[in-house]
Short mmCIF file of C-alpha atoms in Angstrom, two decimals:
data_model
loop_
_atom_site.label_atom_id
_atom_site.label_comp_id
_atom_site.label_asym_id
_atom_site.label_seq_id
_atom_site.Cartn_x
_atom_site.Cartn_y
_atom_site.Cartn_z
CA UNK A 1 18.40 48.77 11.81
CA UNK A 2 14.89 48.16 10.45
CA UNK A 3 13.33 44.84 11.39
CA UNK A 4 12.30 42.63 8.49
CA UNK A 5 8.65 41.58 8.71
CA UNK A 6 7.59 37.95 8.80
CA UNK A 7 5.53 38.57 5.66
CA UNK A 8 8.69 39.65 3.86
CA UNK A 9 10.59 36.60 5.08
CA UNK A 10 7.76 34.29 4.00
CA UNK A 11 7.57 35.93 0.57
CA UNK A 12 11.32 35.59 0.06
CA UNK A 13 11.21 31.91 1.09
CA UNK A 14 8.34 31.37 -1.36
CA UNK A 15 10.33 33.06 -4.11
CA UNK A 16 13.29 30.77 -3.54
CA UNK A 17 11.21 27.58 -3.38
CA UNK A 18 9.31 28.44 -6.56
CA UNK A 19 12.49 29.35 -8.42
CA UNK A 20 14.18 26.13 -7.35
CA UNK A 21 11.11 24.12 -8.38
CA UNK A 22 11.27 25.61 -11.87
CA UNK A 23 14.99 24.81 -12.14
CA UNK A 24 14.52 21.22 -10.96
CA UNK A 25 11.58 20.69 -13.31
CA UNK A 26 13.49 22.15 -16.26
CA UNK A 27 16.85 20.40 -15.90
CA UNK A 28 16.53 17.76 -13.21
CA UNK A 29 18.07 17.75 -9.77
CA UNK A 30 21.63 16.76 -10.60
CA UNK A 31 21.94 19.06 -13.63
CA UNK A 32 20.80 22.04 -11.56
CA UNK A 33 23.39 23.95 -9.58
CA UNK A 34 22.84 26.44 -6.79
CA UNK A 35 24.09 29.07 -9.25
CA UNK A 36 21.16 28.17 -11.51
CA UNK A 37 18.79 28.73 -8.60
CA UNK A 38 20.42 32.06 -7.71
CA UNK A 39 20.05 33.21 -11.30
CA UNK A 40 16.42 32.08 -11.48
CA UNK A 41 15.39 33.93 -8.32
CA UNK A 42 17.74 36.88 -8.95
CA UNK A 43 19.11 36.88 -5.41
CA UNK A 44 22.55 36.82 -3.85
CA UNK A 45 24.05 33.65 -2.43
CA UNK A 46 23.79 35.09 1.06
CA UNK A 47 20.08 35.78 0.66
CA UNK A 48 19.36 32.22 -0.47
CA UNK A 49 21.65 30.42 1.98
CA UNK A 50 19.96 32.30 4.81
CA UNK A 51 16.97 30.04 4.17
CA UNK A 52 18.40 26.84 2.67
CA UNK A 53 21.79 25.17 3.00
CA UNK A 54 21.76 23.67 -0.50
CA UNK A 55 19.89 21.71 -3.15
CA UNK A 56 19.04 18.80 -0.86
CA UNK A 57 17.32 21.04 1.65
CA UNK A 58 15.49 22.89 -1.12
CA UNK A 59 14.02 19.80 -2.73
CA UNK A 60 13.20 18.33 0.68
CA UNK A 61 11.27 21.50 1.57
CA UNK A 62 9.38 21.44 -1.73
CA UNK A 63 8.36 17.81 -1.27
CA UNK A 64 7.41 18.25 2.39
CA UNK A 65 5.25 21.26 1.55
CA UNK A 66 3.28 19.47 -1.16
CA UNK A 67 2.80 16.30 0.89
CA UNK A 68 1.80 18.33 3.94
CA UNK A 69 -0.96 20.18 2.11
CA UNK A 70 -2.27 16.98 0.49
CA UNK A 71 -2.19 15.09 3.79
CA UNK A 72 -4.04 17.88 5.59
CA UNK A 73 -6.78 17.90 2.94
CA UNK A 74 -7.36 14.14 3.18
CA UNK A 75 -7.22 14.18 6.98
CA UNK A 76 -9.94 16.84 6.95
CA UNK A 77 -12.04 14.71 4.59
CA UNK A 78 -11.58 11.67 6.84
CA UNK A 79 -13.21 13.59 9.72
CA UNK A 80 -16.40 14.17 7.73
CA UNK A 81 -19.37 11.83 8.07
CA UNK A 82 -19.61 10.50 5.45
CA UNK A 83 -16.52 11.67 3.56
CA UNK A 84 -16.97 13.27 0.12
CA UNK A 85 -17.22 10.71 -2.72
CA UNK A 86 -13.88 9.75 -4.33
CA UNK A 87 -14.48 11.62 -7.58
CA UNK A 88 -15.31 14.87 -5.78
CA UNK A 89 -12.57 14.49 -3.18
CA UNK A 90 -9.77 13.77 -5.62
CA UNK A 91 -10.89 16.56 -7.95
CA UNK A 92 -10.91 19.02 -5.06
CA UNK A 93 -7.53 18.08 -3.57
CA UNK A 94 -5.66 17.64 -6.85
CA UNK A 95 -7.26 20.77 -8.29
CA UNK A 96 -6.09 22.86 -5.32
CA UNK A 97 -2.62 21.33 -5.44
CA UNK A 98 -2.19 22.15 -9.11
CA UNK A 99 -3.81 25.59 -8.86
CA UNK A 100 -1.46 26.59 -6.04
CA UNK A 101 1.44 26.05 -8.45
CA UNK A 102 -0.06 27.10 -11.77
CA UNK A 103 2.26 30.10 -11.96
CA UNK A 104 5.25 27.73 -12.24
CA UNK A 105 5.79 27.18 -15.96
CA UNK A 106 8.60 25.58 -17.97
CA UNK A 107 8.63 25.88 -21.77
CA UNK A 108 5.03 27.06 -21.70
CA UNK A 109 3.79 24.01 -19.76
CA UNK A 110 3.03 23.51 -16.06
CA UNK A 111 6.20 22.71 -14.14
CA UNK A 112 4.62 20.76 -11.30
CA UNK A 113 4.00 17.44 -13.12
CA UNK A 114 7.57 17.49 -14.44
CA UNK A 115 8.85 18.25 -10.97
CA UNK A 116 7.01 15.23 -9.57
CA UNK A 117 8.79 12.95 -12.05
CA UNK A 118 12.14 14.50 -11.15
CA UNK A 119 11.48 13.89 -7.46
CA UNK A 120 10.61 10.24 -8.08
CA UNK A 121 13.87 9.82 -9.99
CA UNK A 122 15.90 11.48 -7.26
CA UNK A 123 14.48 9.21 -4.55
CA UNK A 124 16.29 6.30 -6.23
CA UNK A 125 19.60 8.00 -5.34
CA UNK A 126 18.75 10.05 -2.26
CA UNK A 127 17.74 8.03 0.79
CA UNK A 128 16.88 11.10 2.87
CA UNK A 129 14.46 12.34 0.23
CA UNK A 130 13.09 8.81 -0.17
CA UNK A 131 12.40 8.74 3.57
CA UNK A 132 10.49 12.03 3.36
CA UNK A 133 8.44 10.67 0.48
CA UNK A 134 7.74 7.36 2.25
CA UNK A 135 6.55 9.15 5.36
CA UNK A 136 4.28 11.43 3.37
CA UNK A 137 2.95 8.58 1.27
CA UNK A 138 2.25 6.55 4.40
CA UNK A 139 0.32 9.41 5.96
CA UNK A 140 -1.79 9.93 2.86
CA UNK A 141 -2.46 6.18 2.66
CA UNK A 142 -3.57 6.15 6.29
CA UNK A 143 -5.92 9.08 5.70
CA UNK A 144 -7.37 7.45 2.61
CA UNK A 145 -7.92 4.23 4.54
CA UNK A 146 -9.95 6.16 7.12
CA UNK A 147 -11.93 7.75 4.31
CA UNK A 148 -12.69 4.32 2.85
CA UNK A 149 -13.80 3.09 6.27
CA UNK A 150 -16.16 6.07 6.32
CA UNK A 151 -17.58 5.05 2.95
CA UNK A 152 -18.07 1.50 4.18
CA UNK A 153 -19.81 2.56 7.40
CA UNK A 154 -22.13 4.82 5.40
CA UNK A 155 -23.02 1.99 3.00
CA UNK A 156 -21.38 3.82 0.09
CA UNK A 157 -18.82 1.11 -0.62
CA UNK A 158 -18.68 -2.66 -0.34
CA UNK A 159 -17.11 -3.92 2.87
CA UNK A 160 -15.33 -7.01 1.58
CA UNK A 161 -12.31 -5.05 0.30
CA UNK A 162 -9.45 -3.93 2.52
CA UNK A 163 -9.48 -0.12 2.94
CA UNK A 164 -5.73 0.01 2.32
CA UNK A 165 -6.21 -1.64 -1.08
CA UNK A 166 -8.63 1.08 -2.08
CA UNK A 167 -6.29 3.73 -0.66
CA UNK A 168 -3.40 2.48 -2.79
CA UNK A 169 -5.62 2.44 -5.88
CA UNK A 170 -6.81 6.02 -5.37
CA UNK A 171 -3.25 7.25 -4.87
CA UNK A 172 -2.16 5.34 -7.98
CA UNK A 173 -4.89 7.01 -10.03
CA UNK A 174 -3.68 10.47 -8.99
CA UNK A 175 0.01 9.72 -9.51
CA UNK A 176 -0.71 8.16 -12.89
CA UNK A 177 -2.71 11.22 -13.94
CA UNK A 178 0.18 13.50 -12.95
CA UNK A 179 2.64 11.29 -14.85
CA UNK A 180 0.46 11.51 -17.96
CA UNK A 181 0.50 15.29 -17.75
CA UNK A 182 4.27 15.30 -17.52
CA UNK A 183 4.63 13.01 -20.55
CA UNK A 184 1.74 14.08 -22.77
CA UNK A 185 0.76 17.59 -21.73
CA UNK A 186 -1.74 19.30 -19.43
CA UNK A 187 -5.24 17.98 -18.86
CA UNK A 188 -7.96 19.37 -16.58
CA UNK A 189 -8.66 17.49 -13.35
CA UNK A 190 -12.21 16.98 -14.62
CA UNK A 191 -10.82 14.28 -16.91
CA UNK A 192 -9.83 12.22 -13.88
CA UNK A 193 -13.09 13.07 -12.12
CA UNK A 194 -15.19 11.88 -15.06
CA UNK A 195 -13.18 8.69 -15.41
CA UNK A 196 -13.66 7.87 -11.74
CA UNK A 197 -17.38 8.59 -11.99
CA UNK A 198 -17.70 6.23 -14.92
CA UNK A 199 -15.86 3.46 -13.08
CA UNK A 200 -17.92 4.07 -9.93
CA UNK A 201 -21.14 3.69 -11.95
CA UNK A 202 -20.36 0.14 -13.09
CA UNK A 203 -22.54 -2.60 -11.64
CA UNK A 204 -21.04 -5.77 -10.25
CA UNK A 205 -23.25 -8.45 -11.81
CA UNK A 206 -21.63 -11.10 -9.62
CA UNK A 207 -22.61 -9.39 -6.39
CA UNK A 208 -25.30 -10.96 -4.25
CA UNK A 209 -28.59 -8.98 -4.52
#
């Protein structure tokens, strides 16, 4: 019996994850059945269940994958001296995250922003998924805090603000931008970049010279 290559296994797993992501983005988690996923990916039940036991494991894998890639990107930035400026860093990471999933489309629009909203909704019901999201969010916050400390040490940012406060604000900006895309349609990441640049250019007239 011929041995299946790892490349084939990886491609099949990718096919299943992408198909499930489209289903979840289109109809939501609870309205999507495993039969919907099987139809989307055009595979047998046996082929899919070889990789994932059900919807919960599928959505958990999708979320873990996205958070893992985002966390790795920010951890890499935190090791640089000094880290890239916020506008460049966010544009780079968010741009790569969206580009990696630009083939996923629902009703002619990118599926990823809609999927993010569906995941947020599901975490209100699913404690296991909420735990995955909390862990990923905490890791990204920690990386952003290190990045902010790098800015402060390099004299790029004022030092009288807690790094974690800046970290939360940067994450909020990204999540808000994704939510806008889900509600109001696609927008290039340069929109967020330019907005951050404008805010970063403001002078604090109350600051001591």
